[in-house]
Every structure is written in structure tokens, then in C-alpha cells.
mmCIF file of C-alpha atoms in Angstrom:
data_model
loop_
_atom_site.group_PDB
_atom_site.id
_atom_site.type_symbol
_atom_site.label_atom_id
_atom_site.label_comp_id
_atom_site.label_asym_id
_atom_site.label_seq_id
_atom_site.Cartn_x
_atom_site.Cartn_y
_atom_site.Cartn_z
ATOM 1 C CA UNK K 1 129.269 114.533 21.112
ATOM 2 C CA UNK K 2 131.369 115.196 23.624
ATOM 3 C CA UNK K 3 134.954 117.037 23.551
ATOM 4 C CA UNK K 4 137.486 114.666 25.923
ATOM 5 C CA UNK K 5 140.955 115.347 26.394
ATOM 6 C CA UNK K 6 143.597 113.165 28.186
ATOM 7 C CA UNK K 7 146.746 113.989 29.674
ATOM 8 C CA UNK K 8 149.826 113.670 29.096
ATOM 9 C CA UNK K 9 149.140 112.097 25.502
ATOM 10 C CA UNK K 10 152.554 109.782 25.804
ATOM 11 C CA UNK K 11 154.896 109.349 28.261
ATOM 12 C CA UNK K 12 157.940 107.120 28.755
ATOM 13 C CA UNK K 13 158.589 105.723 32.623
ATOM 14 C CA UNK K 14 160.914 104.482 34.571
ATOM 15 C CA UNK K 15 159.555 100.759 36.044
ATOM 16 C CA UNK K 16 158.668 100.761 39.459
ATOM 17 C CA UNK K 17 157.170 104.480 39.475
ATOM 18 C CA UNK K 18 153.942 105.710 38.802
ATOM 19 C CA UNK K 19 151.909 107.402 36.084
ATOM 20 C CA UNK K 20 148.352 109.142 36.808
ATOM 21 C CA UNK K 21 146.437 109.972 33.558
ATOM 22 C CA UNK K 22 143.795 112.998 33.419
ATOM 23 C CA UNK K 23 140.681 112.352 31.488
ATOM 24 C CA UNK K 24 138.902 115.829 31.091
ATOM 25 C CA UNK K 25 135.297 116.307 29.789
ATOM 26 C CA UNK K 26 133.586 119.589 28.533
ATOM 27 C CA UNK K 27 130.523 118.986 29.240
ATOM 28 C CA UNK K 28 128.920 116.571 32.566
ATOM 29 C CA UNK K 29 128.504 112.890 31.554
ATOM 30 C CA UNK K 30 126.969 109.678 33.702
ATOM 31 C CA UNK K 31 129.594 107.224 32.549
ATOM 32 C CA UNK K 32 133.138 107.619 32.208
ATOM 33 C CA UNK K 33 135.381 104.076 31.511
ATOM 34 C CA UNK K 34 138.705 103.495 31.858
ATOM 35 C CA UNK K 35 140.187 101.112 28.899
ATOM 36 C CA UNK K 36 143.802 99.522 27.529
ATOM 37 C CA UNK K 37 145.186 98.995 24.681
ATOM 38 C CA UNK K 38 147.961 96.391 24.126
ATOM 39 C CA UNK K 39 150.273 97.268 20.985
ATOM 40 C CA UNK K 40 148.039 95.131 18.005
ATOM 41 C CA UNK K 41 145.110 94.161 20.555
ATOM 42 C CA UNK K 42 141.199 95.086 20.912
ATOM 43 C CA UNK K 43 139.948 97.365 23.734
ATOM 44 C CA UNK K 44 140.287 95.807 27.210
ATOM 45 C CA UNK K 45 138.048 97.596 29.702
ATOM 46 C CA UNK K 46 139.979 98.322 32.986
ATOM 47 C CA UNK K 47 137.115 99.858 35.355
ATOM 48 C CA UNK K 48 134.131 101.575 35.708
ATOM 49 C CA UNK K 49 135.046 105.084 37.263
ATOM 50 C CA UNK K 50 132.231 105.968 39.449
ATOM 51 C CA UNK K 51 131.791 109.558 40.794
ATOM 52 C CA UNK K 52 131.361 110.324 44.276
ATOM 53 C CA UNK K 53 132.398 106.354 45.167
ATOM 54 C CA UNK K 54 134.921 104.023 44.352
ATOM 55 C CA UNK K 55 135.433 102.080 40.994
ATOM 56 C CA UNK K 56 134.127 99.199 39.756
ATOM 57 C CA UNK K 57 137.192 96.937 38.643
ATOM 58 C CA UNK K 58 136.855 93.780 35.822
ATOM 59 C CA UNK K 59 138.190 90.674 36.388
ATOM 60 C CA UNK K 60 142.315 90.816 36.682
ATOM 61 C CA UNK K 61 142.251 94.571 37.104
ATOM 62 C CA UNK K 62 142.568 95.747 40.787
ATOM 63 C CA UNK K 63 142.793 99.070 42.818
ATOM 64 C CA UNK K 64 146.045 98.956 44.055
ATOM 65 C CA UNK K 65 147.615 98.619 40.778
ATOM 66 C CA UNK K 66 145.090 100.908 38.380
ATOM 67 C CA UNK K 67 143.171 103.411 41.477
ATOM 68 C CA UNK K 68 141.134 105.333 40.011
ATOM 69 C CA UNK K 69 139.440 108.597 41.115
ATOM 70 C CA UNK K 70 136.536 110.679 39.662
ATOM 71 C CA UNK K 71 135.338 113.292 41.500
ATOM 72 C CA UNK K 72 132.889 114.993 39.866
ATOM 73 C CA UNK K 73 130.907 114.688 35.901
ATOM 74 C CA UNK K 74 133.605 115.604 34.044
ATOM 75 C CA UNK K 75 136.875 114.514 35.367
ATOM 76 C CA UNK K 76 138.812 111.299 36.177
ATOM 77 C CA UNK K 77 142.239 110.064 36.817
ATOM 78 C CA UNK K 78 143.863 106.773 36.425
ATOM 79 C CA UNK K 79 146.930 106.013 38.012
ATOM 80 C CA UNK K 80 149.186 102.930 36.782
ATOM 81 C CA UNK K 81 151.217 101.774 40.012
ATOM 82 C CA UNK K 82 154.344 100.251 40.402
ATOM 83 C CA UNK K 83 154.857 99.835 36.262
ATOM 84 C CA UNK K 84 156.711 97.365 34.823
ATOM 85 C CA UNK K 85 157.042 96.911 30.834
ATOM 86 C CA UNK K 86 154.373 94.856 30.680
ATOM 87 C CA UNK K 87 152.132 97.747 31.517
ATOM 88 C CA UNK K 88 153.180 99.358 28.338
ATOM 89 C CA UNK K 89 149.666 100.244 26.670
ATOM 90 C CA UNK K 90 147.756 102.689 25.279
ATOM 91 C CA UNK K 91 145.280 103.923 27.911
ATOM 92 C CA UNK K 92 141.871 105.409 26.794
ATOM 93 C CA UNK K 93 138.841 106.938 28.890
ATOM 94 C CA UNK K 94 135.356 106.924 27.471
ATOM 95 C CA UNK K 95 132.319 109.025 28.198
ATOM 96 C CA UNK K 96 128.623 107.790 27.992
ATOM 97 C CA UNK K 97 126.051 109.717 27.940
ATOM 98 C CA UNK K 98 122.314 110.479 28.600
ATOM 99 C CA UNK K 99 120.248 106.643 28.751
ATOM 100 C CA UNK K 100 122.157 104.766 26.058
ATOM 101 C CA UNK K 101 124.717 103.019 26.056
ATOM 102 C CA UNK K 102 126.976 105.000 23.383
ATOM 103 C CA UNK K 103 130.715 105.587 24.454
ATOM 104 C CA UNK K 104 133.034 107.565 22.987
ATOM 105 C CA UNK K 105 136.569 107.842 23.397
ATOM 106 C CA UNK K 106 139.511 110.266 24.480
ATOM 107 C CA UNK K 107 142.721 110.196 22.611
ATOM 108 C CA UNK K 108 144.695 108.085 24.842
ATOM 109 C CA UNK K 109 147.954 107.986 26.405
ATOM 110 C CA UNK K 110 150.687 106.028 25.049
ATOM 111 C CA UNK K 111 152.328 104.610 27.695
ATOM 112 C CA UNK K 112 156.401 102.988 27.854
ATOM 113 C CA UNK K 113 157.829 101.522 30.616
ATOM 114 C CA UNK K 114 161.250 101.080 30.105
ATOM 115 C CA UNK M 1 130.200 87.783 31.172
ATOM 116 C CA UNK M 2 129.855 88.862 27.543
ATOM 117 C CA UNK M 3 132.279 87.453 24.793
ATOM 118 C CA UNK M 4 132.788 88.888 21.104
ATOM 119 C CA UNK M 5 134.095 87.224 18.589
ATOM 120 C CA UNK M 6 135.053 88.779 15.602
ATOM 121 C CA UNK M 7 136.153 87.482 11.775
ATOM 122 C CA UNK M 8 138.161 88.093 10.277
ATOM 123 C CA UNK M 9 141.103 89.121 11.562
ATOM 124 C CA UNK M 10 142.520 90.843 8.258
ATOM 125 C CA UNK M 11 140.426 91.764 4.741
ATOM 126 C CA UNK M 12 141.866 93.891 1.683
ATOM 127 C CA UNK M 13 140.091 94.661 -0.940
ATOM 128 C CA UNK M 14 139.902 96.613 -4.282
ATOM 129 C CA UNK M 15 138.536 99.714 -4.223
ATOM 130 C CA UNK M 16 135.146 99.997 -4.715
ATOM 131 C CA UNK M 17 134.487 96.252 -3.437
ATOM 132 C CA UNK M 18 132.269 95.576 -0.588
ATOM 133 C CA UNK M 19 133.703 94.627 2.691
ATOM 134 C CA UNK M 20 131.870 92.365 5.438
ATOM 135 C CA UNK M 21 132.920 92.280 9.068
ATOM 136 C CA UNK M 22 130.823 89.424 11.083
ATOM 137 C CA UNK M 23 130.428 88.845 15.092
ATOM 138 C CA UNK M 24 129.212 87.166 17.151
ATOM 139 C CA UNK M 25 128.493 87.297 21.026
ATOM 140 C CA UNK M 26 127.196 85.057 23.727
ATOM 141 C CA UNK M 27 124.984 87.482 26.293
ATOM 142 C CA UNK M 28 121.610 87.404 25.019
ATOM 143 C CA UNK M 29 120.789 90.090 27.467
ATOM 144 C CA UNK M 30 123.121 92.690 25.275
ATOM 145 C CA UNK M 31 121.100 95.274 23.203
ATOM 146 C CA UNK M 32 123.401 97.179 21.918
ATOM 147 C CA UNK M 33 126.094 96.916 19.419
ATOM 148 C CA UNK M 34 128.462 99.535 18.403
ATOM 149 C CA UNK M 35 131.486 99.553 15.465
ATOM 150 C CA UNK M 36 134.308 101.362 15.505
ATOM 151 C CA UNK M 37 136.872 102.633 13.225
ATOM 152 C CA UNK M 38 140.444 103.523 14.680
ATOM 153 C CA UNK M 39 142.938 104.786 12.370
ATOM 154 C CA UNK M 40 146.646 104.530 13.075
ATOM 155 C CA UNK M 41 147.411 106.305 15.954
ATOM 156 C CA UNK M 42 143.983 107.410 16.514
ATOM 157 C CA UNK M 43 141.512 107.270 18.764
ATOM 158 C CA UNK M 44 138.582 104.649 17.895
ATOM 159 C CA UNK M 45 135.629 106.321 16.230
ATOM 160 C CA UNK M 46 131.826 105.526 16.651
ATOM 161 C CA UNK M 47 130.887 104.905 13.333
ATOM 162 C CA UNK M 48 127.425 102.907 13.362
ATOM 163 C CA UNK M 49 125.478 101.392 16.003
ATOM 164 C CA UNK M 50 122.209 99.286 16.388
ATOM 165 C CA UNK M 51 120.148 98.412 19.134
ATOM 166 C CA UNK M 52 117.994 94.849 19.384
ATOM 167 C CA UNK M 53 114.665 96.447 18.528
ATOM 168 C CA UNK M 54 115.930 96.740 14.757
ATOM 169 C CA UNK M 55 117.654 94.336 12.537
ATOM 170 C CA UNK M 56 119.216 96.476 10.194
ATOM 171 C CA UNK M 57 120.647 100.315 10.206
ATOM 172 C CA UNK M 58 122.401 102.252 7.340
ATOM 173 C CA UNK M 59 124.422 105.336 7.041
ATOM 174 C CA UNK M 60 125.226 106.410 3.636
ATOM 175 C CA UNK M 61 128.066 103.407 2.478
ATOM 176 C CA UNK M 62 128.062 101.466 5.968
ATOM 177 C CA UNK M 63 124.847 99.061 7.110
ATOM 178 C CA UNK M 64 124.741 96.758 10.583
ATOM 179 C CA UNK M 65 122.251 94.062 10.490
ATOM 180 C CA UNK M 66 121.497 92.067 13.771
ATOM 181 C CA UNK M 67 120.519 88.428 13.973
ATOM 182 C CA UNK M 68 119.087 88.271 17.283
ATOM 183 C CA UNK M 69 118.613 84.678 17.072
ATOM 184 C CA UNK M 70 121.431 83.912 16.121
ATOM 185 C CA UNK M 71 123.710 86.494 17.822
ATOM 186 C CA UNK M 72 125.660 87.682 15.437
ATOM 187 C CA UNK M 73 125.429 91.299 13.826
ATOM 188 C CA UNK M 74 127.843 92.205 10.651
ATOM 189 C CA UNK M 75 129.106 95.338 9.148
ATOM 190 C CA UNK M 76 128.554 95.985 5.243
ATOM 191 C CA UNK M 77 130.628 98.670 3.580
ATOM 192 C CA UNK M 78 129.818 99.488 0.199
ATOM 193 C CA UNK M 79 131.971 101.178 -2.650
ATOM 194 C CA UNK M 80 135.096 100.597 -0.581
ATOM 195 C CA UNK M 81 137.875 103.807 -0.623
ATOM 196 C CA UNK M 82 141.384 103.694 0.462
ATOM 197 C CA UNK M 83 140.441 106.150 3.379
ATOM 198 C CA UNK M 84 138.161 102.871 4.485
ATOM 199 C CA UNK M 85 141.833 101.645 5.604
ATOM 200 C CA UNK M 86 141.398 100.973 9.314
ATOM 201 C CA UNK M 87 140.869 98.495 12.106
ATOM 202 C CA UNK M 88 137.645 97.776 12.973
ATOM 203 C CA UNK M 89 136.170 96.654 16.155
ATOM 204 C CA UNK M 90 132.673 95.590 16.796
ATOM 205 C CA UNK M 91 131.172 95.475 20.390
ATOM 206 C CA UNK M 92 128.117 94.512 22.484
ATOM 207 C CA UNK M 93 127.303 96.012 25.842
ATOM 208 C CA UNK M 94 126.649 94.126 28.696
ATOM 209 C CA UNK M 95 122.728 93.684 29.543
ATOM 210 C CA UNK M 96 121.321 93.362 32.923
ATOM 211 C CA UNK M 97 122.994 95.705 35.354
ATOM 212 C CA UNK M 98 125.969 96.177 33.900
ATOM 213 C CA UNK M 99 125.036 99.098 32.332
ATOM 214 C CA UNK M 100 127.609 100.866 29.902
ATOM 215 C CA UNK M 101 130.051 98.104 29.791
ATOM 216 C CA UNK M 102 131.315 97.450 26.257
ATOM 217 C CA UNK M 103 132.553 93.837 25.348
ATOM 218 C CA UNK M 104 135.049 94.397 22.488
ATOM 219 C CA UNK M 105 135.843 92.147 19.324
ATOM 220 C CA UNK M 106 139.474 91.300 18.355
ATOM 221 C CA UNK M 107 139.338 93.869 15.174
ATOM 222 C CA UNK M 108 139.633 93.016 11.636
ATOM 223 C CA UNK M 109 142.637 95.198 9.871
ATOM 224 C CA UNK M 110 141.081 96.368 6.613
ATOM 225 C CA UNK M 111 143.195 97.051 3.617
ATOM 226 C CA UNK M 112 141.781 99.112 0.733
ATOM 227 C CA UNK M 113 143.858 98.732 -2.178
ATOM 228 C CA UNK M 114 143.152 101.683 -4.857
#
């Protein structure tokens, strides 16, 4: 499978600033997700991060507070605007690959906002 | 869209017991449904998958079965080992167009007691 890497792996923020998050790849992939953890919770899929166009955002996720960016197969960013505590998370990109629907995962950023 | 249910929401067990994680979902368009295992502090880890053409997969001490019918697929562990410690989240992608999308369960925290 493939190696993924995210940056910064934790980070602890001031509310009202912003955080962008690096999801790297090693090899080109057709899917690349955008997920968040709550502290206890399941998997909670933010977006779908298209390359060459703009996301595609689930319900109560939007793109002024989570944009997103992917420009090319093997790298995407996703900023969390404006943060308040509540948007303290663990934040994970996954890769699919090939025609199936298998994801894996990167190993997240922890994310405080104090 | 797609919901996952999951049961239940804590297990422990004695080593070398079995262990049985159940779902269900409500899309009968999904085809595919993955399991994870995320350790503390971890990333979560593909462990099994099975698509709707089969009803039943193994790998060494872990099975999925799939009730199509019934829409509900389980995960078997055999010969339970402390390192079997984890949360575990099943999932089901999202059929139609929304390719890629993974629908997450609420996790069942399994304790392996040696």
C-alpha cells in the first residue's frame, strides 16, 4: 500500500487562527479523503478532495471553514479556519486507489484549540 | 445517505475467546465493507474487507461474513490475544456515484484480558 505522511502530526492553536494540514503521498492515487476524529468518536468524513477542481463537502462541512486544495495525485491540504475548541480533533487523510474502493489512512494530526 | 450501526460498543474477553463485532447498514447499493483496527494513538488499520459478491472472507484468526439480505456483515476473531486490544470500526461505502465514500460505525473498544 501506499506510504502517506501528514504534517505537522500535532499542533496546539490559538482560537480564531488557522491551521493548514499537508497530506503527502509517495506514489499517485485517484482518491484522497479528508476525515475527523472527535476525542472517543468514529471517523467522520469531512470532504472529498478532488484534484484539478474543487472539493466535494458532506453535509455540515463547508469550504469556508475546512478549504481544501489538491493539486496534483499525491498531495492535499486542509485548512481548519477560524478554530475554536470545538474544532479540537484528530484530522486524518486517506488514499484510494486503483478501481476499489479500499482507503487507507495517514497518521493524523492532533489538533488543540485552546 | 448510508448509515452504520455498530454493536457493541465495548467487549473484553479472555484470551483465547472468540470475539464478534456485528453491523448493520441501510444503503443497499453499498458493496463494500471494510474493518479497521486503530490502536491508541494510531492510525486506523485495514485489516479485512469483503465485497457483496461473497458472503464470507478469512485471514488467518479474523473472518467477515455478509448478509446481503439482511444488511448486516460481522467480524469473527478467533483465539483472541491481548495485542487484539483495539477499537474497531466497521464501514460500508457508499454505492451509486458516490464512489470512495466510507460510512463509518461507532467502534466497539475491545478488551483482551490475558
Amino acid at each position: 500500500s501506499a506510504v502517506i505522511s501528514q504534517k505537522p502530526s500535532r499542533d496546539i492553536c490559538q482560537r480564531g487562527t488557522s491551521l493548514t494540514i499537508q497530506c503527502q503521498v509517495d506514489s499517485q492515487v485517484t482518491m484522497m479523503f479528508w476525515y475527523r476524529q472527535q476525542p472517543g468518536q468514529s471517523l467522520t468524513l469531512i470532504a472529498t478532495a478532488n484534484q484539478g477542481s474543487e472539493a466535494t463537502y458532506e453535509s455540515g462541512f463547508v469550504i469556508d471553514k475546512f478549504p481544501i486544495s489538491r493539486p496534483n495525485l499525491t498531495f492535499s491540504t486542509l485548512t481548519v479556519s477560524n478554530m475554536s475548541p470545538e474544532d479540537s480533533s484528530i484530522y486524518l487523510c486517506s488514499v484510494g486507489t486503483g478501481s476499489t474502493d479500499t482507503q487507507y489512512f495517514g497518521p493524523g494530526t492532533r489538533l488543540t484549540v485552546l | 445517505g448510508e448509515n452504520v450501526e455498530q454493536h457493541p460498543s465495548t467487549l473484553s474477553v479472555q484470551e483465547g475467546d472468540s470475539a464478534v463485532i456485528k453491523c448493520t447498514y441501510s444503503d443497499s447499493a453499498s458493496n463494500y465493507f471494510p474493518w479497521y483496527k486503530q490502536e491508541l494513538g494510531k492510525r486506523p488499520q485495514l485489516i479485512i474487507d469483503i465485497r457483496s459478491n461473497v458472503g464470507e472472507k478469512k485471514d488467518q484468526r479474523i473472518a467477515v461474513t455478509l448478509n446481503k439480505t439482511a444488511k448486516h456483515f460481522s467480524l469473527h476473531i478467533t483465539e483472541t490475544q491481548p495485542e487484539d486490544s483495539a477499537v474497531y470500526f466497521c464501514a460500508a461505502n457508499a454505492g451509486g456515484t458516490s464512489y470512495g465514500k466510507l460510512t463509518f460505525g461507532q467502534g466497539t473498544i475491545l478488551t483482551v484480558h490475558p
